[in-house]
mmCIF file of C-alpha atoms in Angstrom:
data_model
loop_
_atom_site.group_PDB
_atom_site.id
_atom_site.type_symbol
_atom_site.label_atom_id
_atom_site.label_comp_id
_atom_site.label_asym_id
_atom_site.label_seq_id
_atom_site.Cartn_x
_atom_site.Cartn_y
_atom_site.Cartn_z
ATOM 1 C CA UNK A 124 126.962 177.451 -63.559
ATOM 2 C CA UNK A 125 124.520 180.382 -63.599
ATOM 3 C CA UNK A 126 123.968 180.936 -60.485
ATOM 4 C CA UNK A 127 120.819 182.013 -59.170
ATOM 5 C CA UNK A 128 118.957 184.143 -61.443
ATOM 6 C CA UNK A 129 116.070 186.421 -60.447
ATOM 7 C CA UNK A 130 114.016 188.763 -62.585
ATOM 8 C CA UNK A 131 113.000 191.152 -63.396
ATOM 9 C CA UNK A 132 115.859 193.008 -61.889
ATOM 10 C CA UNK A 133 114.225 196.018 -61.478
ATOM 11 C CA UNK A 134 109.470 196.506 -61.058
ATOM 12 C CA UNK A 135 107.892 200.037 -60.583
ATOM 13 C CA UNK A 136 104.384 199.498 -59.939
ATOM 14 C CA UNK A 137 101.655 201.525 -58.301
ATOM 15 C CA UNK A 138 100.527 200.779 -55.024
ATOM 16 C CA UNK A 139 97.563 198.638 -55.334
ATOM 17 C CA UNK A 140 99.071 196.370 -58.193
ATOM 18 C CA UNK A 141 100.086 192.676 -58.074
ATOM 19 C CA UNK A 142 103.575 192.265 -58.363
ATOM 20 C CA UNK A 143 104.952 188.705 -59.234
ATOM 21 C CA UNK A 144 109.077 187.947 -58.598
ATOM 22 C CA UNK A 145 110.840 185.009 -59.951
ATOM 23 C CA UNK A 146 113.741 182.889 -58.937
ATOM 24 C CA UNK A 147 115.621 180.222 -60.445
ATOM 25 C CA UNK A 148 117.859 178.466 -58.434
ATOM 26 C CA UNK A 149 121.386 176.704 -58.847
ATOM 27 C CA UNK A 150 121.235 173.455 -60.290
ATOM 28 C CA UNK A 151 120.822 170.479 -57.785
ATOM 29 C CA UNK A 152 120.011 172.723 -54.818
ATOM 30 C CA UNK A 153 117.363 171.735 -52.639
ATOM 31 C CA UNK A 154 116.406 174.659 -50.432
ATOM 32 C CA UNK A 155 115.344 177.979 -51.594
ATOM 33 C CA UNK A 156 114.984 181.369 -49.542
ATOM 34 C CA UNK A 157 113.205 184.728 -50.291
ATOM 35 C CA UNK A 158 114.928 187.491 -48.707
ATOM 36 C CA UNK A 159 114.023 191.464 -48.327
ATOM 37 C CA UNK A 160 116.828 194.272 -47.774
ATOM 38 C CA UNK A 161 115.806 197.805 -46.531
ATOM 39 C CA UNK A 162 117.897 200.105 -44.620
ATOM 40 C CA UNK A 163 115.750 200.334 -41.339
ATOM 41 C CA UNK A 164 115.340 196.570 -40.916
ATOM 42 C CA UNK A 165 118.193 194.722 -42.778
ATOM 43 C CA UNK A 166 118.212 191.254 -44.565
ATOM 44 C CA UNK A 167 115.314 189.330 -43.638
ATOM 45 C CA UNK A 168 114.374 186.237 -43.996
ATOM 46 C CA UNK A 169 110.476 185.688 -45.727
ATOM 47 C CA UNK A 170 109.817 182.204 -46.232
ATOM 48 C CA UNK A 171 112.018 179.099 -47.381
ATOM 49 C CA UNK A 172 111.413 175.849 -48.908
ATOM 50 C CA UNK A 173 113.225 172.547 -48.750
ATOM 51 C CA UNK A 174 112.318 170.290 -51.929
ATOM 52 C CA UNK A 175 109.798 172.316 -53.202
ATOM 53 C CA UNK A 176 108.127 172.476 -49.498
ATOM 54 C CA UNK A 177 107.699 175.492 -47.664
ATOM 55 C CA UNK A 178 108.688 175.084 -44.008
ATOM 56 C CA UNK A 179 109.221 178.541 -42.530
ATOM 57 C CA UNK A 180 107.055 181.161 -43.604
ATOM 58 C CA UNK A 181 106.850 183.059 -40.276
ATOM 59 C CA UNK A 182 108.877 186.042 -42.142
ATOM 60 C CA UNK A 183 105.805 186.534 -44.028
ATOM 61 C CA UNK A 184 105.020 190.258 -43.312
ATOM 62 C CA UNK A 185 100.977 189.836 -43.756
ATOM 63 C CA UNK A 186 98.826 187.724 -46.089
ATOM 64 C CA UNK A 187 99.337 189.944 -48.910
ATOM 65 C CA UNK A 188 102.777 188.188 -49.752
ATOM 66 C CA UNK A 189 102.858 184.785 -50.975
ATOM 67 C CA UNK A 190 105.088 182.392 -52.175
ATOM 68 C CA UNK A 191 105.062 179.127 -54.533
ATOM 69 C CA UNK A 192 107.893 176.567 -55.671
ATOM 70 C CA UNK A 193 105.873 174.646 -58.239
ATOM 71 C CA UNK A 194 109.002 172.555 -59.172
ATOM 72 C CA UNK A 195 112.842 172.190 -58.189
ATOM 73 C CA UNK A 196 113.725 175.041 -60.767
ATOM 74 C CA UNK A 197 111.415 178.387 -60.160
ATOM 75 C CA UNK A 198 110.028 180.011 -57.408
ATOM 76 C CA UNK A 199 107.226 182.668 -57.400
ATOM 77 C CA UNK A 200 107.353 185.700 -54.792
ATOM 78 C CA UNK A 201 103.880 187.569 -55.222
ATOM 79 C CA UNK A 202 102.586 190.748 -53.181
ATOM 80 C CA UNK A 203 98.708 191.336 -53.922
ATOM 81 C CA UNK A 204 97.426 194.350 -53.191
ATOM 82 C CA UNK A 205 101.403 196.078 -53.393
ATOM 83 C CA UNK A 206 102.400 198.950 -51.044
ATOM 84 C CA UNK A 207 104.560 201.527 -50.875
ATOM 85 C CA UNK A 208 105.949 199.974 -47.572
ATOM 86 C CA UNK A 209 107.149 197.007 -49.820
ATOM 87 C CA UNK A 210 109.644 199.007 -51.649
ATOM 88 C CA UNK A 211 112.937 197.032 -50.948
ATOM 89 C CA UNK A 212 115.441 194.769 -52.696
ATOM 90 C CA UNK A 213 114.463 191.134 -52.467
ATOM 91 C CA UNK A 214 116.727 188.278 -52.798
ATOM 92 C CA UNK A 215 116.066 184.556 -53.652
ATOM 93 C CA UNK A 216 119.008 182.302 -52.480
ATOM 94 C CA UNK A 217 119.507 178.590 -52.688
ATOM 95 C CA UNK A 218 121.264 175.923 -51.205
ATOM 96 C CA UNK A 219 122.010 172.254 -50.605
ATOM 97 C CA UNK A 220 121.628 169.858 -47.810
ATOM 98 C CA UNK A 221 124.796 168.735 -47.902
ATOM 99 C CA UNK A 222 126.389 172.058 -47.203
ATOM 100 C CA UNK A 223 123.615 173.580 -44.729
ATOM 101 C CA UNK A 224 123.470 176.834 -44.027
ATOM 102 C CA UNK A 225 125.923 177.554 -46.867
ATOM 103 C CA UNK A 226 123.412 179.893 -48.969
ATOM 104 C CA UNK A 227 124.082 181.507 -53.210
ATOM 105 C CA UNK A 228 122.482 184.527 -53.619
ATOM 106 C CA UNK A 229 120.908 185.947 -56.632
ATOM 107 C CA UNK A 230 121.254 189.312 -58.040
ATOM 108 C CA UNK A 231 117.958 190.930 -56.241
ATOM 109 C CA UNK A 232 114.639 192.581 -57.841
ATOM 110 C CA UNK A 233 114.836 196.314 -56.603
ATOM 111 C CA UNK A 234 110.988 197.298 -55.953
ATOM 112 C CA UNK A 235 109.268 200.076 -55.995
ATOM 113 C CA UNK A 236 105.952 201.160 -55.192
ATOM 114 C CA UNK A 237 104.500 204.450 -55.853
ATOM 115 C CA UNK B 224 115.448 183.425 -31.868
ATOM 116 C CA UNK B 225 119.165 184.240 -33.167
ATOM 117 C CA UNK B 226 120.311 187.692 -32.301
ATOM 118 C CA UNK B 227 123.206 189.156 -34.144
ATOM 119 C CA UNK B 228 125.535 192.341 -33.384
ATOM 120 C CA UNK B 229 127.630 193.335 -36.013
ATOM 121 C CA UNK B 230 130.550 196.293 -35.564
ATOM 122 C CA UNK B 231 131.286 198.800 -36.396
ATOM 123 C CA UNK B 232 128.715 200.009 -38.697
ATOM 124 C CA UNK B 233 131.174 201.893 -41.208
ATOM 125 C CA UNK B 234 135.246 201.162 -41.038
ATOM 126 C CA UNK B 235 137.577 203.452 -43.142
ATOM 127 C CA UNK B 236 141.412 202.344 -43.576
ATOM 128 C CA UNK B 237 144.287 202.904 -45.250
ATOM 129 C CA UNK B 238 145.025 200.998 -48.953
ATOM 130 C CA UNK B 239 147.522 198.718 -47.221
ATOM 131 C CA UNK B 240 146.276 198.304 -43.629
ATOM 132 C CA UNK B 241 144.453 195.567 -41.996
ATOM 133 C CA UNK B 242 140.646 195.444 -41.127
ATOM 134 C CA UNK B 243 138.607 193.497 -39.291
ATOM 135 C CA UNK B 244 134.856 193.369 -38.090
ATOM 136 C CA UNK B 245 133.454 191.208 -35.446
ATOM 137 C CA UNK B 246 130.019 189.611 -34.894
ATOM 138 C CA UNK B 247 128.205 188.285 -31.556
ATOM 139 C CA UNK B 248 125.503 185.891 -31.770
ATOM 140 C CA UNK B 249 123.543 184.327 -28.722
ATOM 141 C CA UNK B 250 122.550 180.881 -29.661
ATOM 142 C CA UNK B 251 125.137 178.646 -28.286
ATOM 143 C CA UNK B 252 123.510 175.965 -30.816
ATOM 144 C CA UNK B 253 124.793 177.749 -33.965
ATOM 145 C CA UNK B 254 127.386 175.912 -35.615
ATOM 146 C CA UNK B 255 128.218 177.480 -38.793
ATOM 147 C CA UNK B 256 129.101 181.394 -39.768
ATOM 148 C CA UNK B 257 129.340 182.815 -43.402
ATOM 149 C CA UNK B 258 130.865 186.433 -44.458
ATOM 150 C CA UNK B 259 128.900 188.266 -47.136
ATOM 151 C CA UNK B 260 130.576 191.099 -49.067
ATOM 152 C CA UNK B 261 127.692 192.854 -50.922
ATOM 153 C CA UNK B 262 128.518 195.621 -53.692
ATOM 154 C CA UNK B 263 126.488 198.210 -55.043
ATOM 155 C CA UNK B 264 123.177 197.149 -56.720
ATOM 156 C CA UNK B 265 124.429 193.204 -56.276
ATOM 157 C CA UNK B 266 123.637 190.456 -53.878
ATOM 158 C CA UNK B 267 125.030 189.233 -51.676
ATOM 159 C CA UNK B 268 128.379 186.800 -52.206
ATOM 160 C CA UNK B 269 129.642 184.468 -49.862
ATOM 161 C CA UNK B 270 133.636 185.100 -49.805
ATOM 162 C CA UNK B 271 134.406 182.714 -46.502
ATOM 163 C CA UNK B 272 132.933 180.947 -43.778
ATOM 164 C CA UNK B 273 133.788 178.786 -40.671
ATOM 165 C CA UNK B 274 132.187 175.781 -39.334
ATOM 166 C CA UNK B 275 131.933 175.109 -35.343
ATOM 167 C CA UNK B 276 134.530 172.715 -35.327
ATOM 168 C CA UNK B 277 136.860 175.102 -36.299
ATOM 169 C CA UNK B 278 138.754 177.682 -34.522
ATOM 170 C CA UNK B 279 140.284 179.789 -37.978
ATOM 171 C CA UNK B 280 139.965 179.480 -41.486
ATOM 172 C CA UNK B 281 142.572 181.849 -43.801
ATOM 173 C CA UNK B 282 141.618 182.436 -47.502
ATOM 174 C CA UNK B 283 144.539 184.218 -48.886
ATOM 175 C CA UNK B 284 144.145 188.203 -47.903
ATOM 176 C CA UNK B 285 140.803 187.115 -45.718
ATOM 177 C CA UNK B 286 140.786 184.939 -42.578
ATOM 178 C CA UNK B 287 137.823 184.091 -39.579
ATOM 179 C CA UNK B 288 138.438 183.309 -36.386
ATOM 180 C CA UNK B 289 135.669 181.645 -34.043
ATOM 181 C CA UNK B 290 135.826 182.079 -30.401
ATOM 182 C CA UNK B 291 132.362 179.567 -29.259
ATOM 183 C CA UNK B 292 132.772 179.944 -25.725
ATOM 184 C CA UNK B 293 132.100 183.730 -26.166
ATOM 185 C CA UNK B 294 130.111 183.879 -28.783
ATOM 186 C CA UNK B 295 131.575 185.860 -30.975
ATOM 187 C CA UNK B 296 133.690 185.300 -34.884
ATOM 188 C CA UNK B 297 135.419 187.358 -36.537
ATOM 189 C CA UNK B 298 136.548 188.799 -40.522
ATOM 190 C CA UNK B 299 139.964 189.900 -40.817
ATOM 191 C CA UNK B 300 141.121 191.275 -44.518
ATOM 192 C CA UNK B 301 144.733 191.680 -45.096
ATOM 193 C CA UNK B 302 146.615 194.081 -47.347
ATOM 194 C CA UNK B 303 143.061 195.749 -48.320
ATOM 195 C CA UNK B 304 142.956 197.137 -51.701
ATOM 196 C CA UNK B 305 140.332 199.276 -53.078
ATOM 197 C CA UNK B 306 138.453 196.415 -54.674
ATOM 198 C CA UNK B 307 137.855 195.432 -51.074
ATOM 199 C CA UNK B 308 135.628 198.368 -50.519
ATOM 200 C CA UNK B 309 131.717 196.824 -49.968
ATOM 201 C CA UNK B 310 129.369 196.420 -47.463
ATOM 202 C CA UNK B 311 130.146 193.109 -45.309
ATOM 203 C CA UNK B 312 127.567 190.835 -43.850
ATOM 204 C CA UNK B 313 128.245 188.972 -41.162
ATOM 205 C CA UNK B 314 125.898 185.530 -40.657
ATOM 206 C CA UNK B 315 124.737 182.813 -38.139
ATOM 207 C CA UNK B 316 123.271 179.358 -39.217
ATOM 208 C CA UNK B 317 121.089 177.450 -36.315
ATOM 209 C CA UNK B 318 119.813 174.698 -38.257
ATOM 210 C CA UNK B 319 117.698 172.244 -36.774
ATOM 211 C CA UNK B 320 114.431 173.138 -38.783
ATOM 212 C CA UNK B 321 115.259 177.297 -38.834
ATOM 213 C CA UNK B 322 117.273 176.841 -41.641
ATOM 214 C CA UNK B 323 117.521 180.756 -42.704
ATOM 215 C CA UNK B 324 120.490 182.875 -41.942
ATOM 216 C CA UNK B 325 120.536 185.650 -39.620
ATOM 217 C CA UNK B 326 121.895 188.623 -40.477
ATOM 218 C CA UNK B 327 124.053 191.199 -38.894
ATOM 219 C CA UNK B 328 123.108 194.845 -39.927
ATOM 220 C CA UNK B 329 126.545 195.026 -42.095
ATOM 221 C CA UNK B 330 129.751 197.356 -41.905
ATOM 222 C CA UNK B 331 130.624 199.289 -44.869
ATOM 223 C CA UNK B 332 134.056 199.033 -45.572
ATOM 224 C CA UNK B 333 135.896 202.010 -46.925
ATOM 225 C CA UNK B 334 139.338 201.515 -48.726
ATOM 226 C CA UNK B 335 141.266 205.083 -48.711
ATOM 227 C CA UNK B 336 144.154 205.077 -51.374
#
């Protein structure tokens, strides 16, 4: 198995830009979470779907982030206009309902906006 | 929501010795508890968890106890080695529609040989 793969691993944009981040999640899992890592605030949790449905986007920082799950196998993380204040590492993780709670992680995208 | 304490913030031991980090969480409706170990420029894996129906779970050199009544579970590594050395994330499932993980802020393990 894979695992989780996100890319691209690493996006230096200019503030103002879209940014787009992809996931791809294991194999047969049903629930997919976004995930941002800074050093002031820690992981947090963005948004998550179950079966391509998102049901908890009150991590959401502000309308400028959005997120899609067009099918079982990618996700879409997208921050339009970017700023600097969204320079962190964000993870996509997956899981299944038969193990809840019990979450894969990808490898991150490490962004950063000038 | 979910609030989770994590400490200490950085623990430095001996090649050899024993560590162990603790969590507290406040929802007495969380029933399951995963340990992260997170190494530089990775995500985060999952390297043992505990369900709320369980008191301890031993993996080899790692173990996790569960105390519910107080609220609080615990990682204990064995015999550390210098591989052990990462940042470790301690987490709290709710469930029932909030189906995210919270997070503790993380100690950073340091392995001195």
């Amino acid at each position: 198995d894979a695992g989780v793969i996100q890319s691209p691993r690493h996006e230096v944009t200019e503030m103002g830009q879209e940014v787009t981040l992809r996931c791809k999640p294991i194999s047969g899992h049903n629930s997919l979470f976004w995930y941002r890592q800074t050093m002031m605030r820690g992981l947090e949790l963005l948004i998550y779907f179950n079966n391509n449905v998102p049901i908890d986007d009150s991590g959401m920082p502000e309308d400028r982030f959005s997120a899609k799950m067009p099918n079982a196998s990618f996700s879409t993380l997208k921050i339009q206009p970017s700023e600097p204040r969204d320079s962190a590492v964000y993870f996509c993780a997956s899981s299944f309902d038969g193990a809840p709670g019990e979450q894969f992680f990808g490898p991150g995208t490490r962004l950063t906006v000038l | 929501g979910e609030n989770v304490e994590q400490h200490p913030s950085t623990l430095s031991v001996q090649e050899g010795d024993s560590a162990v980090i603790k969590c507290t969480y406040s929802d007495s409706a969380s029933n399951y508890f995963p340990w992260y170990k997170q190494e530089l420029g990775k995500g985060p894996q999952l390297i043992i968890d505990i369900r709320s129906n369980v008191g301890e779970k031993k993996d080899q050199r790692i173990a996790v106890t569960l105390n519910k009544t107080a609220k609080h579970f615990s990682l204990h590594i064995t015999e550390t080695q210098p591989e052990d050395s990462a940042v470790y994330f301690c987490a709290v499932y709710s469930g029932g529609g909030a189906d995210g993980l919270t997070f503790g802020k993380g100690t950073h393990l340091i392995i001195q040989p």
